[in-house]
Amino acid sequence: MTALPFSPKVRPFRIDTDVPPLLHLSAEAEAVDTGELLSEEQVRLYLSLPNHNPETDRWVVEHPDDAAVLIAHAKLHLPSEADDCRVADATLVVHPQWRRQGIARTLFSLIEGPLEGTTDVNELRVYLDPRHEGAVTFASARQFRANPADTYTEMHAVLADVTAQPVLPEGFTLRSYRDVDHLPTLVEAVDRGFEGLHGHHRSSEVGFAPHLAELDWDGLFLLFAPDGKVVGTVGAQLAPDRTERNGVLTGLVDSPGLVPEHRSPELYRALLLSGVAYLKGRNVVRAELQSWGDAPETITLYTTLGFAVHHQQVAYGHGRPVR
């Protein structure tokens, strides 16, 4: 690590001006790291997540010669009161040209700050691509350890190649949220559908309500068992930013969720294909799938349906306190 020839201008994130330069920083970093390219809609969604205040839980570093350009960014997402697992998530990005100069260390100290003196967080977690030796070395030096069971996976498929049709077991029904239109049922489906899976925070009606307007109610589906109980969910919608990036009409599918007692290849298959069928009906050419914490056999199942893995990040965690 070399000493910086300047004192970095570190400041809190500004919602009104920092989104465009943050997107540019992300693009510059991922062009080298070959990771997830954030869209503006994703960034704005993350900014509005419950239990996250962008103005106090995010920090940026300005370019020394141009304050409108960001060369680094860090964020902290604390667990909600409803979370059973008291895990805080952190993200840290430094522009490739400014790495190994102490900026990450400076930002990491800011991430640690809010955790000092609190008993509400048992673990600090970061997601890293294992191929990026510098990031892994940085985390390992601070006693972070990999947890392969907690993996974020991005997949994609050309929908013309996904030929299987969704088939539900007898007695199960799939209804759109526009038809159901009942927030407590949706929150139950999401919370129980991803219960026990890494990378998911518990929801609440108060926390979920502001995001309903951002969702495609026709492409958000709830699965009901023969006894009428909600047991699963899958969401699919058009993705304008990804469409612009890919040059073809692109849709996004959130990985299907099933309550623990109904997790089976048959139902995971039916939910994913239902999301695909919805996108096909909107003339989507390419679908991208996001998965947090799904079992390896579930990811393998999706590959047999025509999806390919193009990006993965493994969680690295450290029990507090972190030094």
PDB file of C-alpha atoms in Angstrom:
ATOM      1  CA  MET A   1       0.000   0.000   0.000  1.00  0.00           C
ATOM      2  CA  THR A   2       1.340   3.419  -0.940  1.00  0.00           C
ATOM      3  CA  ALA A   3       0.618   6.662   0.866  1.00  0.00           C
ATOM      4  CA  LEU A   4      -1.948   8.936  -0.702  1.00  0.00           C
ATOM      5  CA  PRO A   5      -0.480  12.169  -2.168  1.00  0.00           C
ATOM      6  CA  PHE A   6      -3.601  14.000  -0.936  1.00  0.00           C
ATOM      7  CA  SER A   7      -6.023  13.962   1.956  1.00  0.00           C
ATOM      8  CA  PRO A   8      -9.130  12.175   0.614  1.00  0.00           C
ATOM      9  CA  LYS A   9     -12.375  14.150   0.819  1.00  0.00           C
ATOM     10  CA  VAL A  10     -14.694  11.715   2.575  1.00  0.00           C
ATOM     11  CA  ARG A  11     -18.243  12.857   3.160  1.00  0.00           C
ATOM     12  CA  PRO A  12     -21.761  11.473   3.697  1.00  0.00           C
ATOM     13  CA  PHE A  13     -23.773  10.387   0.665  1.00  0.00           C
ATOM     14  CA  ARG A  14     -26.073  13.009  -0.877  1.00  0.00           C
ATOM     15  CA  ILE A  15     -29.292  11.564  -2.264  1.00  0.00           C
ATOM     16  CA  ASP A  16     -30.013  14.544  -4.515  1.00  0.00           C
ATOM     17  CA  THR A  17     -26.691  14.572  -6.400  1.00  0.00           C
ATOM     18  CA  ASP A  18     -24.699  11.375  -5.836  1.00  0.00           C
ATOM     19  CA  VAL A  19     -26.714   8.748  -7.732  1.00  0.00           C
ATOM     20  CA  PRO A  20     -25.295   9.518 -11.227  1.00  0.00           C
ATOM     21  CA  PRO A  21     -21.635   9.605 -10.101  1.00  0.00           C
ATOM     22  CA  LEU A  22     -22.221   6.464  -8.031  1.00  0.00           C
ATOM     23  CA  LEU A  23     -23.524   4.668 -11.136  1.00  0.00           C
ATOM     24  CA  HIS A  24     -20.425   5.824 -13.041  1.00  0.00           C
ATOM     25  CA  LEU A  25     -18.143   4.574 -10.251  1.00  0.00           C
ATOM     26  CA  SER A  26     -19.953   1.229 -10.237  1.00  0.00           C
ATOM     27  CA  ALA A  27     -19.597   0.871 -13.993  1.00  0.00           C
ATOM     28  CA  GLU A  28     -15.887   1.702 -13.896  1.00  0.00           C
ATOM     29  CA  ALA A  29     -15.294  -0.785 -11.092  1.00  0.00           C
ATOM     30  CA  GLU A  30     -17.311  -3.608 -12.595  1.00  0.00           C
ATOM     31  CA  ALA A  31     -15.658  -3.171 -15.995  1.00  0.00           C
ATOM     32  CA  VAL A  32     -12.558  -4.483 -14.216  1.00  0.00           C
ATOM     33  CA  ASP A  33     -14.193  -6.750 -11.646  1.00  0.00           C
ATOM     34  CA  THR A  34     -16.719  -8.313 -14.095  1.00  0.00           C
ATOM     35  CA  GLY A  35     -19.383  -8.273 -11.420  1.00  0.00           C
ATOM     36  CA  GLU A  36     -22.923  -7.006 -11.041  1.00  0.00           C
ATOM     37  CA  LEU A  37     -23.573  -3.767 -12.914  1.00  0.00           C
ATOM     38  CA  LEU A  38     -26.009  -1.713 -10.857  1.00  0.00           C
ATOM     39  CA  SER A  39     -28.849   0.073 -12.587  1.00  0.00           C
ATOM     40  CA  GLU A  40     -30.340   3.366 -11.473  1.00  0.00           C
ATOM     41  CA  GLU A  41     -33.571   1.628 -10.479  1.00  0.00           C
ATOM     42  CA  GLN A  42     -31.617  -0.803  -8.286  1.00  0.00           C
ATOM     43  CA  VAL A  43     -29.649   1.977  -6.607  1.00  0.00           C
ATOM     44  CA  ARG A  44     -32.782   3.985  -5.861  1.00  0.00           C
ATOM     45  CA  LEU A  45     -34.480   0.864  -4.508  1.00  0.00           C
ATOM     46  CA  TYR A  46     -31.520   0.183  -2.200  1.00  0.00           C
ATOM     47  CA  LEU A  47     -31.589   3.806  -1.020  1.00  0.00           C
ATOM     48  CA  SER A  48     -35.175   3.357   0.157  1.00  0.00           C
ATOM     49  CA  LEU A  49     -34.761   0.035   1.953  1.00  0.00           C
ATOM     50  CA  PRO A  50     -36.130  -0.098   5.505  1.00  0.00           C
ATOM     51  CA  ASN A  51     -33.651   0.433   8.332  1.00  0.00           C
ATOM     52  CA  HIS A  52     -31.207   2.226   6.050  1.00  0.00           C
ATOM     53  CA  ASN A  53     -30.614   5.977   6.068  1.00  0.00           C
ATOM     54  CA  PRO A  54     -28.435   6.893   3.053  1.00  0.00           C
ATOM     55  CA  GLU A  55     -27.357  10.175   4.612  1.00  0.00           C
ATOM     56  CA  THR A  56     -25.916   8.521   7.725  1.00  0.00           C
ATOM     57  CA  ASP A  57     -25.186   4.967   6.520  1.00  0.00           C
ATOM     58  CA  ARG A  58     -23.332   5.767   3.290  1.00  0.00           C
ATOM     59  CA  TRP A  59     -20.066   7.550   2.579  1.00  0.00           C
ATOM     60  CA  VAL A  60     -18.251   8.620  -0.577  1.00  0.00           C
ATOM     61  CA  VAL A  61     -14.787   9.855  -1.504  1.00  0.00           C
ATOM     62  CA  GLU A  62     -14.506  12.681  -4.026  1.00  0.00           C
ATOM     63  CA  HIS A  63     -11.874  12.823  -6.749  1.00  0.00           C
ATOM     64  CA  PRO A  64      -9.151  15.274  -5.620  1.00  0.00           C
ATOM     65  CA  ASP A  65      -9.407  17.270  -8.857  1.00  0.00           C
ATOM     66  CA  ASP A  66     -13.169  17.079  -9.457  1.00  0.00           C
ATOM     67  CA  ALA A  67     -15.680  16.970  -6.613  1.00  0.00           C
ATOM     68  CA  ALA A  68     -18.392  15.813  -9.018  1.00  0.00           C
ATOM     69  CA  VAL A  69     -16.534  12.516  -9.546  1.00  0.00           C
ATOM     70  CA  LEU A  70     -16.581   9.776  -6.914  1.00  0.00           C
ATOM     71  CA  ILE A  71     -13.641   7.426  -6.506  1.00  0.00           C
ATOM     72  CA  ALA A  72     -15.036   5.307  -3.646  1.00  0.00           C
ATOM     73  CA  HIS A  73     -18.265   4.470  -1.864  1.00  0.00           C
ATOM     74  CA  ALA A  74     -19.256   2.509   1.237  1.00  0.00           C
ATOM     75  CA  LYS A  75     -22.580   1.627   2.812  1.00  0.00           C
ATOM     76  CA  LEU A  76     -23.903  -0.112   5.918  1.00  0.00           C
ATOM     77  CA  HIS A  77     -27.310  -1.782   6.209  1.00  0.00           C
ATOM     78  CA  LEU A  78     -28.317  -2.592   9.769  1.00  0.00           C
ATOM     79  CA  PRO A  79     -30.756  -5.408  10.570  1.00  0.00           C
ATOM     80  CA  SER A  80     -34.354  -4.497  11.297  1.00  0.00           C
ATOM     81  CA  GLU A  81     -35.999  -5.169  14.632  1.00  0.00           C
ATOM     82  CA  ALA A  82     -37.898  -8.028  12.965  1.00  0.00           C
ATOM     83  CA  ASP A  83     -34.735  -9.823  11.837  1.00  0.00           C
ATOM     84  CA  ASP A  84     -34.035 -13.033  13.722  1.00  0.00           C
ATOM     85  CA  CYS A  85     -30.426 -12.989  12.524  1.00  0.00           C
ATOM     86  CA  ARG A  86     -28.688  -9.861  13.774  1.00  0.00           C
ATOM     87  CA  VAL A  87     -26.410  -9.372  10.763  1.00  0.00           C
ATOM     88  CA  ALA A  88     -25.334  -6.016   9.350  1.00  0.00           C
ATOM     89  CA  ASP A  89     -24.376  -5.887   5.660  1.00  0.00           C
ATOM     90  CA  ALA A  90     -21.591  -3.709   4.315  1.00  0.00           C
ATOM     91  CA  THR A  91     -20.466  -2.811   0.801  1.00  0.00           C
ATOM     92  CA  LEU A  92     -17.258  -1.049  -0.180  1.00  0.00           C
ATOM     93  CA  VAL A  93     -16.215  -0.046  -3.702  1.00  0.00           C
ATOM     94  CA  VAL A  94     -13.013   1.732  -4.719  1.00  0.00           C
ATOM     95  CA  HIS A  95     -12.251   2.818  -8.286  1.00  0.00           C
ATOM     96  CA  PRO A  96      -9.595   0.511  -9.809  1.00  0.00           C
ATOM     97  CA  GLN A  97      -7.154   3.395 -10.321  1.00  0.00           C
ATOM     98  CA  TRP A  98      -7.342   4.356  -6.637  1.00  0.00           C
ATOM     99  CA  ARG A  99      -6.977   0.959  -4.989  1.00  0.00           C
ATOM    100  CA  ARG A 100      -4.200  -0.094  -2.594  1.00  0.00           C
ATOM    101  CA  GLN A 101      -3.807   3.458  -1.345  1.00  0.00           C
ATOM    102  CA  GLY A 102      -5.595   3.274   1.993  1.00  0.00           C
ATOM    103  CA  ILE A 103      -9.024   4.478   0.889  1.00  0.00           C
ATOM    104  CA  ALA A 104     -10.715   1.170   1.723  1.00  0.00           C
ATOM    105  CA  ARG A 105      -9.193   1.243   5.202  1.00  0.00           C
ATOM    106  CA  THR A 106     -10.533   4.761   5.775  1.00  0.00           C
ATOM    107  CA  LEU A 107     -14.040   3.823   4.646  1.00  0.00           C
ATOM    108  CA  PHE A 108     -14.028   0.602   6.623  1.00  0.00           C
ATOM    109  CA  SER A 109     -13.420   2.567   9.806  1.00  0.00           C
ATOM    110  CA  LEU A 110     -16.584   4.558   9.036  1.00  0.00           C
ATOM    111  CA  ILE A 111     -18.548   1.342   8.563  1.00  0.00           C
ATOM    112  CA  GLU A 112     -17.357   0.158  11.979  1.00  0.00           C
ATOM    113  CA  GLY A 113     -18.358   3.423  13.670  1.00  0.00           C
ATOM    114  CA  PRO A 114     -22.129   2.858  13.947  1.00  0.00           C
ATOM    115  CA  LEU A 115     -21.514  -0.656  15.305  1.00  0.00           C
ATOM    116  CA  GLU A 116     -19.489   0.551  18.272  1.00  0.00           C
ATOM    117  CA  GLY A 117     -21.379   0.216  21.506  1.00  0.00           C
ATOM    118  CA  THR A 118     -24.413  -1.539  20.030  1.00  0.00           C
ATOM    119  CA  THR A 119     -25.623  -4.978  21.065  1.00  0.00           C
ATOM    120  CA  ASP A 120     -28.086  -5.238  18.174  1.00  0.00           C
ATOM    121  CA  VAL A 121     -25.563  -6.663  15.680  1.00  0.00           C
ATOM    122  CA  ASN A 122     -23.900 -10.048  16.090  1.00  0.00           C
ATOM    123  CA  GLU A 123     -22.073 -10.149  12.769  1.00  0.00           C
ATOM    124  CA  LEU A 124     -20.814  -7.866  10.027  1.00  0.00           C
ATOM    125  CA  ARG A 125     -21.084  -9.369   6.534  1.00  0.00           C
ATOM    126  CA  VAL A 126     -19.699  -8.471   3.117  1.00  0.00           C
ATOM    127  CA  TYR A 127     -20.247 -10.195  -0.238  1.00  0.00           C
ATOM    128  CA  LEU A 128     -17.125 -10.768  -2.331  1.00  0.00           C
ATOM    129  CA  ASP A 129     -16.273 -12.416  -5.616  1.00  0.00           C
ATOM    130  CA  PRO A 130     -13.707 -15.087  -4.612  1.00  0.00           C
ATOM    131  CA  ARG A 131     -11.787 -14.336  -7.825  1.00  0.00           C
ATOM    132  CA  HIS A 132     -10.898 -10.853  -6.566  1.00  0.00           C
ATOM    133  CA  GLU A 133      -7.789 -11.556  -4.537  1.00  0.00           C
ATOM    134  CA  GLY A 134      -7.347  -7.995  -3.307  1.00  0.00           C
ATOM    135  CA  ALA A 135     -10.813  -7.813  -1.770  1.00  0.00           C
ATOM    136  CA  VAL A 136     -10.507 -11.281  -0.233  1.00  0.00           C
ATOM    137  CA  THR A 137      -7.100 -10.413   1.222  1.00  0.00           C
ATOM    138  CA  PHE A 138      -8.469  -7.165   2.679  1.00  0.00           C
ATOM    139  CA  ALA A 139     -11.363  -9.011   4.350  1.00  0.00           C
ATOM    140  CA  SER A 140      -9.249 -11.938   5.532  1.00  0.00           C
ATOM    141  CA  ALA A 141      -6.759  -9.584   7.180  1.00  0.00           C
ATOM    142  CA  ARG A 142      -9.680  -8.347   9.303  1.00  0.00           C
ATOM    143  CA  GLN A 143     -10.626 -11.898  10.294  1.00  0.00           C
ATOM    144  CA  PHE A 144     -13.592 -12.244   7.937  1.00  0.00           C
ATOM    145  CA  ARG A 145     -14.316 -15.849   6.980  1.00  0.00           C
ATOM    146  CA  ALA A 146     -16.109 -17.193   3.915  1.00  0.00           C
ATOM    147  CA  ASN A 147     -19.521 -18.834   4.246  1.00  0.00           C
ATOM    148  CA  PRO A 148     -20.168 -20.647   0.925  1.00  0.00           C
ATOM    149  CA  ALA A 149     -23.727 -21.473   2.012  1.00  0.00           C
ATOM    150  CA  ASP A 150     -24.459 -17.747   1.802  1.00  0.00           C
ATOM    151  CA  THR A 151     -23.950 -16.949  -1.874  1.00  0.00           C
ATOM    152  CA  TYR A 152     -25.457 -14.335  -4.183  1.00  0.00           C
ATOM    153  CA  THR A 153     -25.910 -15.613  -7.738  1.00  0.00           C
ATOM    154  CA  GLU A 154     -26.903 -13.815 -10.937  1.00  0.00           C
ATOM    155  CA  MET A 155     -28.099 -15.903 -13.859  1.00  0.00           C
ATOM    156  CA  HIS A 156     -29.435 -15.146 -17.320  1.00  0.00           C
ATOM    157  CA  ALA A 157     -31.309 -16.894 -20.109  1.00  0.00           C
ATOM    158  CA  VAL A 158     -32.435 -16.222 -23.648  1.00  0.00           C
ATOM    159  CA  LEU A 159     -36.121 -16.934 -23.243  1.00  0.00           C
ATOM    160  CA  ALA A 160     -36.426 -18.620 -26.606  1.00  0.00           C
ATOM    161  CA  ASP A 161     -34.185 -21.326 -25.143  1.00  0.00           C
ATOM    162  CA  VAL A 162     -36.428 -21.859 -22.099  1.00  0.00           C
ATOM    163  CA  THR A 163     -39.010 -24.228 -23.578  1.00  0.00           C
ATOM    164  CA  ALA A 164     -40.438 -25.950 -20.479  1.00  0.00           C
ATOM    165  CA  GLN A 165     -43.915 -24.910 -19.323  1.00  0.00           C
ATOM    166  CA  PRO A 166     -45.002 -24.283 -15.715  1.00  0.00           C
ATOM    167  CA  VAL A 167     -46.981 -27.140 -14.192  1.00  0.00           C
ATOM    168  CA  LEU A 168     -48.427 -26.872 -10.684  1.00  0.00           C
ATOM    169  CA  PRO A 169     -49.142 -29.940  -8.547  1.00  0.00           C
ATOM    170  CA  GLU A 170     -52.809 -30.773  -8.095  1.00  0.00           C
ATOM    171  CA  GLY A 171     -54.566 -28.434  -5.682  1.00  0.00           C
ATOM    172  CA  PHE A 172     -51.984 -25.612  -5.849  1.00  0.00           C
ATOM    173  CA  THR A 173     -52.978 -22.274  -7.353  1.00  0.00           C
ATOM    174  CA  LEU A 174     -50.975 -19.258  -8.494  1.00  0.00           C
ATOM    175  CA  ARG A 175     -52.507 -15.774  -8.261  1.00  0.00           C
ATOM    176  CA  SER A 176     -51.095 -12.380  -9.166  1.00  0.00           C
ATOM    177  CA  TYR A 177     -50.791  -9.778  -6.456  1.00  0.00           C
ATOM    178  CA  ARG A 178     -53.179  -7.591  -8.449  1.00  0.00           C
ATOM    179  CA  ASP A 179     -55.768 -10.293  -7.862  1.00  0.00           C
ATOM    180  CA  VAL A 180     -54.857 -10.871  -4.197  1.00  0.00           C
ATOM    181  CA  ASP A 181     -54.201  -7.220  -3.245  1.00  0.00           C
ATOM    182  CA  HIS A 182     -53.597  -8.027   0.435  1.00  0.00           C
ATOM    183  CA  LEU A 183     -50.348  -6.731   1.920  1.00  0.00           C
ATOM    184  CA  PRO A 184     -50.247  -9.032   4.994  1.00  0.00           C
ATOM    185  CA  THR A 185     -50.442 -12.071   2.687  1.00  0.00           C
ATOM    186  CA  LEU A 186     -47.609 -10.735   0.522  1.00  0.00           C
ATOM    187  CA  VAL A 187     -45.399 -10.026   3.538  1.00  0.00           C
ATOM    188  CA  GLU A 188     -46.078 -13.524   4.881  1.00  0.00           C
ATOM    189  CA  ALA A 189     -45.179 -15.074   1.518  1.00  0.00           C
ATOM    190  CA  VAL A 190     -41.899 -13.156   1.338  1.00  0.00           C
ATOM    191  CA  ASP A 191     -40.883 -13.696   4.964  1.00  0.00           C
ATOM    192  CA  ARG A 192     -41.730 -17.384   5.130  1.00  0.00           C
ATOM    193  CA  GLY A 193     -40.730 -18.036   1.522  1.00  0.00           C
ATOM    194  CA  PHE A 194     -37.125 -17.076   2.237  1.00  0.00           C
ATOM    195  CA  GLU A 195     -37.080 -18.117   5.881  1.00  0.00           C
ATOM    196  CA  GLY A 196     -33.729 -19.535   6.894  1.00  0.00           C
ATOM    197  CA  LEU A 197     -32.016 -18.521   3.658  1.00  0.00           C
ATOM    198  CA  HIS A 198     -28.984 -16.275   3.903  1.00  0.00           C
ATOM    199  CA  GLY A 199     -29.077 -12.788   2.451  1.00  0.00           C
ATOM    200  CA  HIS A 200     -32.703 -12.012   3.310  1.00  0.00           C
ATOM    201  CA  HIS A 201     -34.038  -9.553   5.851  1.00  0.00           C
ATOM    202  CA  ARG A 202     -37.463  -9.970   7.425  1.00  0.00           C
ATOM    203  CA  SER A 203     -40.115  -7.582   6.180  1.00  0.00           C
ATOM    204  CA  SER A 204     -42.992  -5.731   7.767  1.00  0.00           C
ATOM    205  CA  GLU A 205     -46.131  -4.189   6.339  1.00  0.00           C
ATOM    206  CA  VAL A 206     -44.863  -0.719   7.212  1.00  0.00           C
ATOM    207  CA  GLY A 207     -41.512  -1.378   5.543  1.00  0.00           C
ATOM    208  CA  PHE A 208     -42.972  -3.074   2.476  1.00  0.00           C
ATOM    209  CA  ALA A 209     -45.826  -0.659   1.724  1.00  0.00           C
ATOM    210  CA  PRO A 210     -43.689   2.135   0.167  1.00  0.00           C
ATOM    211  CA  HIS A 211     -42.296  -0.317  -2.408  1.00  0.00           C
ATOM    212  CA  LEU A 212     -45.627  -1.590  -3.736  1.00  0.00           C
ATOM    213  CA  ALA A 213     -45.836   1.187  -6.323  1.00  0.00           C
ATOM    214  CA  GLU A 214     -42.460   0.099  -7.757  1.00  0.00           C
ATOM    215  CA  LEU A 215     -43.585  -3.485  -8.340  1.00  0.00           C
ATOM    216  CA  ASP A 216     -45.394  -4.984 -11.313  1.00  0.00           C
ATOM    217  CA  TRP A 217     -48.500  -6.354  -9.596  1.00  0.00           C
ATOM    218  CA  ASP A 218     -49.367  -8.476 -12.629  1.00  0.00           C
ATOM    219  CA  GLY A 219     -45.963 -10.186 -12.585  1.00  0.00           C
ATOM    220  CA  LEU A 220     -45.777 -10.669  -8.814  1.00  0.00           C
ATOM    221  CA  PHE A 221     -47.273 -14.068  -8.040  1.00  0.00           C
ATOM    222  CA  LEU A 222     -48.330 -15.790  -4.829  1.00  0.00           C
ATOM    223  CA  LEU A 223     -48.595 -19.572  -4.563  1.00  0.00           C
ATOM    224  CA  PHE A 224     -51.384 -21.111  -2.481  1.00  0.00           C
ATOM    225  CA  ALA A 225     -51.487 -24.687  -1.190  1.00  0.00           C
ATOM    226  CA  PRO A 226     -54.598 -26.869  -1.364  1.00  0.00           C
ATOM    227  CA  ASP A 227     -55.534 -25.739   2.166  1.00  0.00           C
ATOM    228  CA  GLY A 228     -55.580 -22.105   1.003  1.00  0.00           C
ATOM    229  CA  LYS A 229     -52.432 -21.012   2.819  1.00  0.00           C
ATOM    230  CA  VAL A 230     -49.858 -18.901   0.968  1.00  0.00           C
ATOM    231  CA  VAL A 231     -46.695 -20.976   0.550  1.00  0.00           C
ATOM    232  CA  GLY A 232     -44.578 -19.246  -2.079  1.00  0.00           C
ATOM    233  CA  THR A 233     -43.881 -16.282  -4.302  1.00  0.00           C
ATOM    234  CA  VAL A 234     -42.054 -15.227  -7.439  1.00  0.00           C
ATOM    235  CA  GLY A 235     -41.777 -11.814  -9.072  1.00  0.00           C
ATOM    236  CA  ALA A 236     -41.034 -10.895 -12.682  1.00  0.00           C
ATOM    237  CA  GLN A 237     -41.008  -7.503 -14.358  1.00  0.00           C
ATOM    238  CA  LEU A 238     -39.509  -5.513 -17.190  1.00  0.00           C
ATOM    239  CA  ALA A 239     -36.076  -4.029 -16.470  1.00  0.00           C
ATOM    240  CA  PRO A 240     -35.580  -0.818 -18.517  1.00  0.00           C
ATOM    241  CA  ASP A 241     -31.999  -0.192 -17.321  1.00  0.00           C
ATOM    242  CA  ARG A 242     -30.944  -3.755 -18.093  1.00  0.00           C
ATOM    243  CA  THR A 243     -32.697  -3.500 -21.450  1.00  0.00           C
ATOM    244  CA  GLU A 244     -30.599  -0.443 -22.284  1.00  0.00           C
ATOM    245  CA  ARG A 245     -27.430  -2.225 -21.165  1.00  0.00           C
ATOM    246  CA  ASN A 246     -28.149  -5.471 -23.049  1.00  0.00           C
ATOM    247  CA  GLY A 247     -29.608  -3.972 -26.219  1.00  0.00           C
ATOM    248  CA  VAL A 248     -32.619  -6.339 -26.106  1.00  0.00           C
ATOM    249  CA  LEU A 249     -35.853  -6.249 -24.107  1.00  0.00           C
ATOM    250  CA  THR A 250     -34.847  -7.657 -20.710  1.00  0.00           C
ATOM    251  CA  GLY A 251     -36.857  -8.797 -17.724  1.00  0.00           C
ATOM    252  CA  LEU A 252     -35.816  -9.448 -14.148  1.00  0.00           C
ATOM    253  CA  VAL A 253     -36.936 -12.437 -12.090  1.00  0.00           C
ATOM    254  CA  ASP A 254     -36.510 -12.513  -8.336  1.00  0.00           C
ATOM    255  CA  SER A 255     -35.573 -16.007  -7.239  1.00  0.00           C
ATOM    256  CA  PRO A 256     -38.672 -17.986  -6.207  1.00  0.00           C
ATOM    257  CA  GLY A 257     -39.365 -18.333  -2.506  1.00  0.00           C
ATOM    258  CA  LEU A 258     -41.092 -21.283  -0.821  1.00  0.00           C
ATOM    259  CA  VAL A 259     -41.974 -21.864   2.813  1.00  0.00           C
ATOM    260  CA  PRO A 260     -39.680 -24.513   4.337  1.00  0.00           C
ATOM    261  CA  GLU A 261     -42.301 -27.274   4.444  1.00  0.00           C
ATOM    262  CA  HIS A 262     -43.024 -26.930   0.716  1.00  0.00           C
ATOM    263  CA  ARG A 263     -39.521 -26.545  -0.718  1.00  0.00           C
ATOM    264  CA  SER A 264     -39.267 -29.030  -3.559  1.00  0.00           C
ATOM    265  CA  PRO A 265     -37.734 -29.063  -7.051  1.00  0.00           C
ATOM    266  CA  GLU A 266     -41.234 -29.388  -8.518  1.00  0.00           C
ATOM    267  CA  LEU A 267     -42.498 -26.172  -6.949  1.00  0.00           C
ATOM    268  CA  TYR A 268     -39.274 -24.187  -7.498  1.00  0.00           C
ATOM    269  CA  ARG A 269     -39.464 -25.220 -11.142  1.00  0.00           C
ATOM    270  CA  ALA A 270     -43.119 -24.218 -11.457  1.00  0.00           C
ATOM    271  CA  LEU A 271     -42.557 -20.809  -9.867  1.00  0.00           C
ATOM    272  CA  LEU A 272     -39.548 -19.907 -11.994  1.00  0.00           C
ATOM    273  CA  LEU A 273     -41.278 -20.995 -15.191  1.00  0.00           C
ATOM    274  CA  SER A 274     -44.360 -18.991 -14.216  1.00  0.00           C
ATOM    275  CA  GLY A 275     -42.209 -15.891 -13.996  1.00  0.00           C
ATOM    276  CA  VAL A 276     -40.639 -16.751 -17.351  1.00  0.00           C
ATOM    277  CA  ALA A 277     -44.080 -17.269 -18.917  1.00  0.00           C
ATOM    278  CA  TYR A 278     -45.140 -13.824 -17.740  1.00  0.00           C
ATOM    279  CA  LEU A 279     -42.071 -12.228 -19.316  1.00  0.00           C
ATOM    280  CA  LYS A 280     -42.601 -14.144 -22.556  1.00  0.00           C
ATOM    281  CA  GLY A 281     -46.082 -12.666 -22.657  1.00  0.00           C
ATOM    282  CA  ARG A 282     -44.468  -9.221 -22.569  1.00  0.00           C
ATOM    283  CA  ASN A 283     -42.197 -10.151 -25.524  1.00  0.00           C
ATOM    284  CA  VAL A 284     -39.076 -10.191 -23.350  1.00  0.00           C
ATOM    285  CA  VAL A 285     -35.989 -11.595 -25.091  1.00  0.00           C
ATOM    286  CA  ARG A 286     -33.609 -12.028 -22.157  1.00  0.00           C
ATOM    287  CA  ALA A 287     -34.312 -12.756 -18.498  1.00  0.00           C
ATOM    288  CA  GLU A 288     -31.953 -12.166 -15.600  1.00  0.00           C
ATOM    289  CA  LEU A 289     -32.416 -14.004 -12.311  1.00  0.00           C
ATOM    290  CA  GLN A 290     -31.193 -12.915  -8.877  1.00  0.00           C
ATOM    291  CA  SER A 291     -30.727 -15.471  -6.101  1.00  0.00           C
ATOM    292  CA  TRP A 292     -29.731 -14.927  -2.482  1.00  0.00           C
ATOM    293  CA  GLY A 293     -28.815 -17.990  -0.437  1.00  0.00           C
ATOM    294  CA  ASP A 294     -30.464 -20.640  -2.600  1.00  0.00           C
ATOM    295  CA  ALA A 295     -29.134 -24.163  -2.155  1.00  0.00           C
ATOM    296  CA  PRO A 296     -26.638 -25.337  -4.822  1.00  0.00           C
ATOM    297  CA  GLU A 297     -29.145 -27.927  -6.041  1.00  0.00           C
ATOM    298  CA  THR A 298     -31.690 -25.166  -6.652  1.00  0.00           C
ATOM    299  CA  ILE A 299     -29.179 -23.228  -8.761  1.00  0.00           C
ATOM    300  CA  THR A 300     -28.415 -26.447 -10.658  1.00  0.00           C
ATOM    301  CA  LEU A 301     -32.150 -26.927 -11.258  1.00  0.00           C
ATOM    302  CA  TYR A 302     -32.372 -23.477 -12.834  1.00  0.00           C
ATOM    303  CA  THR A 303     -29.450 -24.281 -15.146  1.00  0.00           C
ATOM    304  CA  THR A 304     -31.336 -27.354 -16.430  1.00  0.00           C
ATOM    305  CA  LEU A 305     -34.175 -25.016 -17.431  1.00  0.00           C
ATOM    306  CA  GLY A 306     -31.904 -22.858 -19.597  1.00  0.00           C
ATOM    307  CA  PHE A 307     -30.368 -20.317 -17.190  1.00  0.00           C
ATOM    308  CA  ALA A 308     -26.602 -19.819 -16.954  1.00  0.00           C
ATOM    309  CA  VAL A 309     -24.607 -18.436 -14.017  1.00  0.00           C
ATOM    310  CA  HIS A 310     -22.663 -15.307 -14.917  1.00  0.00           C
ATOM    311  CA  HIS A 311     -21.785 -13.831 -11.525  1.00  0.00           C
ATOM    312  CA  GLN A 312     -21.476 -15.043  -7.940  1.00  0.00           C
ATOM    313  CA  GLN A 313     -20.459 -13.474  -4.656  1.00  0.00           C
ATOM    314  CA  VAL A 314     -19.776 -15.364  -1.438  1.00  0.00           C
ATOM    315  CA  ALA A 315     -20.551 -13.907   1.982  1.00  0.00           C
ATOM    316  CA  TYR A 316     -17.641 -13.235   4.308  1.00  0.00           C
ATOM    317  CA  GLY A 317     -18.641 -12.681   7.903  1.00  0.00           C
ATOM    318  CA  HIS A 318     -17.045 -11.611  11.137  1.00  0.00           C
ATOM    319  CA  GLY A 319     -18.547 -11.843  14.593  1.00  0.00           C
ATOM    320  CA  ARG A 320     -18.334  -8.537  16.396  1.00  0.00           C
ATOM    321  CA  PRO A 321     -16.374  -6.674  17.446  1.00  0.00           C
ATOM    322  CA  VAL A 322     -14.439  -6.171  14.210  1.00  0.00           C
ATOM    323  CA  ARG A 323     -10.945  -4.728  14.413  1.00  0.00           C
TER     324      ARG A 323
END
